[in-house]
Coordinates of C-alpha atoms in Angstrom, one line a residue:
M1476 CA 263.1 27.9 19.4
S1477 CA 263.8 29.1 16.0
F1478 CA 265.8 32.0 15.5
P1479 CA 265.6 34.3 13.1
I1480 CA 269.2 34.7 10.5
L1481 CA 270.4 37.5 9.1
P1482 CA 270.6 36.9 5.0
K1483 CA 274.2 37.0 4.5
N1484 CA 274.1 34.0 6.8
V1485 CA 271.6 31.8 5.1
D1486 CA 273.3 28.3 3.6
V1487 CA 270.3 27.1 0.9
S1488 CA 271.5 23.8 1.1
K1489 CA 270.4 23.1 4.6
L1490 CA 266.8 23.4 3.5
K1491 CA 265.3 20.0 3.7
Y1492 CA 262.3 18.7 2.4
A1493 CA 259.4 16.9 3.8
E1494 CA 256.4 14.5 1.5
V1495 CA 254.7 16.2 -0.6
K1496 CA 250.9 16.4 0.9
T1497 CA 247.7 16.4 -0.7
L1498 CA 245.1 18.6 0.0
A1499 CA 241.3 18.5 -0.1
S1500 CA 241.1 20.8 -2.4
G1501 CA 243.9 19.0 -4.7
S1502 CA 246.6 21.4 -4.0
K1503 CA 249.5 19.6 -2.5
S1504 CA 252.0 21.4 -0.1
I1505 CA 255.4 20.3 1.6
Y1506 CA 256.9 21.3 4.0
V1507 CA 260.6 23.0 4.6
N1508 CA 263.1 23.1 7.1
Y1509 CA 266.3 24.8 7.8
G1510 CA 268.4 22.1 9.8
T1511 CA 266.0 21.1 12.5
Q1512 CA 264.1 24.3 12.7
R1513 CA 261.5 26.5 10.3
L1514 CA 263.7 29.2 8.4
R1515 CA 263.3 32.3 9.8
I1516 CA 265.0 35.4 8.2
Q1517 CA 265.9 39.1 9.4
T1518 CA 264.8 41.7 6.7
P1519 CA 266.9 44.6 6.4
V1520 CA 264.4 48.2 7.0
M1521 CA 262.3 48.2 4.0
Y1522 CA 260.0 50.2 2.5
M1523 CA 256.1 49.4 2.2
P1524 CA 254.5 51.0 -0.6
Y1525 CA 251.5 50.0 -0.5
G1526 CA 250.7 49.5 3.1
I1527 CA 248.5 46.2 3.6
G1528 CA 246.8 44.7 1.1
E1529 CA 243.1 42.4 2.2
G1530 CA 240.8 40.7 0.2
F1531 CA 242.6 37.4 0.1
E1532 CA 239.9 34.1 0.4
D1533 CA 240.3 30.5 0.6
K1534 CA 239.0 29.3 -3.2
S1535 CA 238.7 26.0 -2.6
K1536 CA 236.0 26.6 0.1
K1537 CA 232.8 25.7 -2.6
Q1538 CA 230.2 25.5 0.3
L1539 CA 228.8 29.4 0.8
D1540 CA 228.0 28.7 4.3
V1541 CA 231.1 27.9 4.7
K1542 CA 232.8 31.2 6.5
K1543 CA 236.1 32.6 4.5
D1544 CA 239.2 33.4 6.2
K1545 CA 240.1 37.0 6.2
K1546 CA 243.7 37.1 4.5
Y1547 CA 246.1 39.9 4.7
D1548 CA 249.7 40.7 2.9
I1549 CA 252.3 43.1 3.2
T1550 CA 254.3 44.0 0.0
L1551 CA 258.4 45.1 1.1
S1552 CA 259.9 46.9 -2.0
F1553 CA 264.3 46.7 -2.4
K1554 CA 263.7 50.5 -3.3
G1555 CA 267.0 51.3 -3.0
Y1556 CA 269.0 48.8 -3.4
D1557 CA 271.7 49.9 -5.3
E1558 CA 273.0 51.8 -2.3
N1559 CA 272.0 49.8 0.7
A1560 CA 274.1 47.0 1.1
K1561 CA 271.5 45.2 3.1
I1562 CA 269.1 45.1 1.1
Q1563 CA 271.8 43.7 -1.9
V1564 CA 272.5 41.1 0.3
F1565 CA 268.8 40.2 0.8
L1566 CA 267.7 40.7 -2.8
D1567 CA 270.6 38.5 -3.7
K1568 CA 269.7 35.6 -0.7
M1569 CA 266.2 35.8 -2.3
R1570 CA 267.4 34.7 -5.7
E1571 CA 269.8 32.4 -4.7
L1572 CA 266.9 30.8 -2.4
E1573 CA 264.8 31.1 -5.9
G1574 CA 267.5 28.7 -7.8
E1575 CA 267.2 26.1 -5.0
I1576 CA 263.5 25.6 -5.4
I1577 CA 263.7 25.3 -8.8
D1578 CA 266.7 22.4 -8.7
K1579 CA 264.8 20.3 -6.0
A1580 CA 261.8 20.4 -8.0
F1581 CA 263.4 19.8 -11.3
E1582 CA 264.9 17.2 -8.8
N1583 CA 262.0 15.9 -7.6
R1584 CA 259.3 16.2 -10.6
E1585 CA 258.2 13.0 -10.0
P1586 CA 256.8 12.8 -6.7
W1587 CA 256.0 16.5 -7.0
F1588 CA 254.1 17.2 -11.0
K1589 CA 253.9 13.3 -11.0
D1590 CA 255.2 14.3 -14.6
D1591 CA 258.6 13.7 -15.7
F1592 CA 258.5 16.8 -18.3
D1593 CA 260.6 15.1 -20.7
G1594 CA 263.9 16.0 -18.8
N1595 CA 263.0 20.0 -19.5
K1596 CA 264.1 22.4 -16.5
A1597 CA 264.0 24.9 -18.5
F1598 CA 260.1 24.1 -18.8
V1599 CA 260.2 23.6 -14.9
A1600 CA 261.7 27.0 -14.1
R1601 CA 258.8 28.4 -15.6
L1602 CA 255.9 26.9 -14.1
F1603 CA 257.5 28.7 -10.8
S1604 CA 256.0 31.8 -9.1
P1605 CA 258.9 33.9 -8.3
I1606 CA 259.6 35.0 -4.4
I1607 CA 260.9 38.4 -5.9
K1608 CA 258.1 40.3 -8.6
V1609 CA 259.1 42.4 -11.2
D1610 CA 257.2 45.0 -13.1
K1611 CA 256.3 43.5 -16.4
D1612 CA 254.9 45.0 -19.8
P1613 CA 251.6 43.6 -19.6
K1614 CA 251.7 42.9 -23.0
T1615 CA 254.9 41.4 -23.6
G1616 CA 255.8 40.3 -20.7
K1617 CA 259.2 41.4 -20.5
V1618 CA 260.8 43.4 -17.7
V1619 CA 260.4 46.8 -17.3
G1620 CA 262.3 47.4 -14.4
K1621 CA 260.7 50.8 -13.7
Y1622 CA 260.0 50.0 -10.4
P1623 CA 262.2 48.1 -7.7
P1624 CA 261.9 44.2 -7.0
T1625 CA 259.2 43.6 -4.4
I1626 CA 258.7 40.3 -1.7
R1627 CA 255.0 39.7 -0.5
V1628 CA 254.8 38.2 3.0
K1629 CA 251.5 36.8 4.7
V1630 CA 250.1 38.7 7.7
P1631 CA 248.9 35.9 10.2
Y1632 CA 245.5 36.9 11.2
D1633 CA 242.9 35.1 13.4
E1634 CA 239.2 36.1 12.0
A1635 CA 237.2 34.2 14.7
N1636 CA 239.4 36.4 17.3
D1637 CA 240.1 39.2 15.5
K1638 CA 243.7 39.0 16.5
F1639 CA 246.8 39.3 14.5
N1640 CA 249.2 36.5 15.6
F1641 CA 252.9 37.8 15.5
D1642 CA 254.4 40.1 17.5
S1643 CA 254.1 43.6 16.8
F1644 CA 256.8 46.9 17.6
D1645 CA 257.5 50.6 17.1
M1646 CA 261.5 51.0 15.9
E1647 CA 262.4 51.9 19.0
N1648 CA 260.7 48.3 20.4
N1649 CA 258.2 49.3 22.0
E1650 CA 254.8 46.7 21.6
I1651 CA 251.9 48.3 20.0
D1652 CA 248.5 46.9 19.1
F1653 CA 249.1 45.9 15.2
H1654 CA 245.1 46.9 14.5
N1655 CA 246.2 50.8 15.7
I1656 CA 248.3 51.1 12.8
I1657 CA 246.9 48.6 9.9
T1658 CA 245.8 51.7 7.8
K1659 CA 248.3 54.0 8.2
L1660 CA 251.7 51.5 6.5
K1661 CA 250.6 53.0 3.5
A1662 CA 254.7 54.1 3.0
G1663 CA 256.2 53.3 5.8
K1664 CA 258.5 51.5 6.3
T1665 CA 259.3 48.3 8.5
Q1666 CA 261.9 45.0 9.6
L1667 CA 261.1 42.0 9.7
I1668 CA 261.1 38.6 11.1
I1669 CA 259.7 36.1 8.1
E1670 CA 259.4 32.0 8.2
L1671 CA 259.1 30.3 5.0
T1672 CA 255.9 28.3 6.0
G1673 CA 256.5 25.7 3.0
I1674 CA 255.8 25.4 -1.1
W1675 CA 252.8 25.1 -2.7
I1676 CA 251.5 23.4 -5.6
A1677 CA 248.3 24.2 -7.3
G1678 CA 246.8 25.5 -10.8
G1679 CA 250.4 24.1 -12.4
K1680 CA 252.0 26.3 -10.8
Y1681 CA 254.4 26.2 -7.7
G1682 CA 255.8 28.6 -5.3
C1683 CA 256.5 28.8 -1.6
T1684 CA 255.2 31.4 0.8
W1685 CA 256.5 33.7 3.5
K1686 CA 254.7 35.1 7.0
I1687 CA 255.3 37.4 9.2
V1688 CA 256.9 36.2 12.9
S1689 CA 257.6 39.1 14.5
G1690 CA 257.9 42.9 12.9
K1691 CA 258.8 46.9 13.5
F1692 CA 257.0 49.5 12.1
Q1693 CA 257.3 53.2 11.4
L1694 CA 254.4 54.3 9.7
S1695 CA 254.5 57.2 6.7
M1696 CA 255.2 60.6 7.4
S1697 CA 251.6 62.9 7.2
N1698 CA 250.8 64.4 3.7
K1699 CA 249.3 67.7 4.8
M1700 CA 251.8 70.6 4.0
A1701 CA 252.7 73.1 6.8
F1702 CA 254.0 76.5 6.2
I1703 CA 257.8 77.6 6.7
E1704 CA 258.7 80.8 9.0
D1705 CA 260.7 82.8 6.2
S1706 CA 261.7 86.5 7.7
D1707 CA 261.6 87.6 4.1
T1708 CA 258.3 86.4 3.8
E1709 CA 256.7 88.1 6.5
K1710 CA 258.8 91.5 5.1
V1711 CA 256.7 90.9 2.0
S1712 CA 253.4 90.9 3.7
N1713 CA 254.2 93.5 6.4
D1714 CA 255.0 96.3 3.4
E1715 CA 252.0 94.9 1.3
E1716 CA 249.7 95.7 4.9
E1717 CA 251.0 99.4 4.6
E1718 CA 250.8 99.8 1.3
D1719 CA 247.1 98.9 1.4
D1720 CA 246.7 101.1 3.8
D1721 CA 247.5 104.5 2.4
D1722 CA 245.0 103.3 -0.5
V1723 CA 242.8 103.0 1.6
E1724 CA 243.1 106.2 2.8
A1725 CA 244.2 107.9 -1.0
V1726 CA 240.7 106.5 -2.1
T1727 CA 238.7 108.0 0.6
D1728 CA 240.5 110.9 0.5
A1729 CA 239.3 111.3 -3.3
I1730 CA 236.0 110.4 -2.6
D1731 CA 235.4 113.0 -0.5
D1732 CA 236.9 115.6 -2.4
T1733 CA 235.4 114.9 -5.7
K1734 CA 231.9 113.9 -3.8
L1735 CA 231.0 111.2 -6.4
A1736 CA 227.1 111.4 -6.8
N1737 CA 227.4 108.2 -9.3
S1738 CA 225.5 105.2 -8.2
D1739 CA 228.1 102.9 -9.4
D1740 CA 230.7 104.6 -7.7
E1741 CA 228.5 104.4 -4.1
E1742 CA 228.1 100.6 -4.4
T1743 CA 232.0 100.5 -4.6
D1744 CA 232.6 98.2 -1.5
M1745 CA 236.1 98.2 0.4
T1746 CA 237.1 95.2 -1.3
S1747 CA 237.2 97.3 -4.3
Q1748 CA 238.8 100.3 -2.6
T1749 CA 242.3 98.1 -1.0
E1750 CA 242.4 96.7 -4.1
V1751 CA 243.0 100.7 -5.5
K1752 CA 246.3 101.1 -6.3
E1753 CA 246.4 104.6 -7.9
T1754 CA 244.1 107.7 -6.5
P1755 CA 241.9 108.4 -9.0
K1756 CA 242.2 112.1 -10.9
K1757 CA 239.6 114.9 -9.2
G1758 CA 236.0 114.3 -11.4
G1759 CA 237.1 110.5 -12.5
R1760 CA 236.1 107.6 -11.9
G1761 CA 238.3 105.3 -10.0
R1762 CA 240.2 102.3 -11.5
N1763 CA 238.0 99.9 -10.0
S1764 CA 234.9 101.7 -10.5
K1765 CA 232.4 99.4 -11.9
K1766 CA 232.1 100.5 -15.7

């Protein structure tokens, strides 16, 4: 049984790489172990800016009659890494892992890529699809840094049985059905145990994949706004009601005294009367009368 490791305790030198396996689609995969077991890392509590992603399909399946598996993933944000030491350590360790994988890719460029790349390590590094994603200018490709870095992890899902294949809990360690929260994760928080499933090589690029083994979830807060009780506000409301009552009485008295015959004044409704702030002079029209 594999046990999770805290990011600070991960020793990247313990990663062991299996032989390259060529898949039916033509892409390649390489299993990676951490010593004699799988590498499973426990993340700190992190922010989920997008909730769950859906719609990634296996493009290697060309036949129209072949059922395409539904794919899910979650993006974790390193928001607050400059203030939270645990998030910073996790970010640093993922970057260290990136460097380790690039080093091994360069050392094994012949068996992995069937190419020497003229011994150019920088070129091999550019082929790597990073674990840590940063926002870049779409035109220049330069790092903008407007948003915190992110990491994406797969959500194991068995479409045939409509089942998510990982343990899911709330933040108090009560087991929950992931189906019930799947639409409520955006802007929520989570703490995961993630597993490095291996390295992929396809389309002239290479990278590694992570999946959820277990997760604790805190749903996003409601966006609905609630009024706050405020004694000053309530006092103003009461005063305004008293003023409105006085205005209605003043207008009623004025109408009785003048006995207005004008049809416009007769059509004045209660809403207009309650908005009158001054008593009209005898023989004249009220301020809110129609002109």
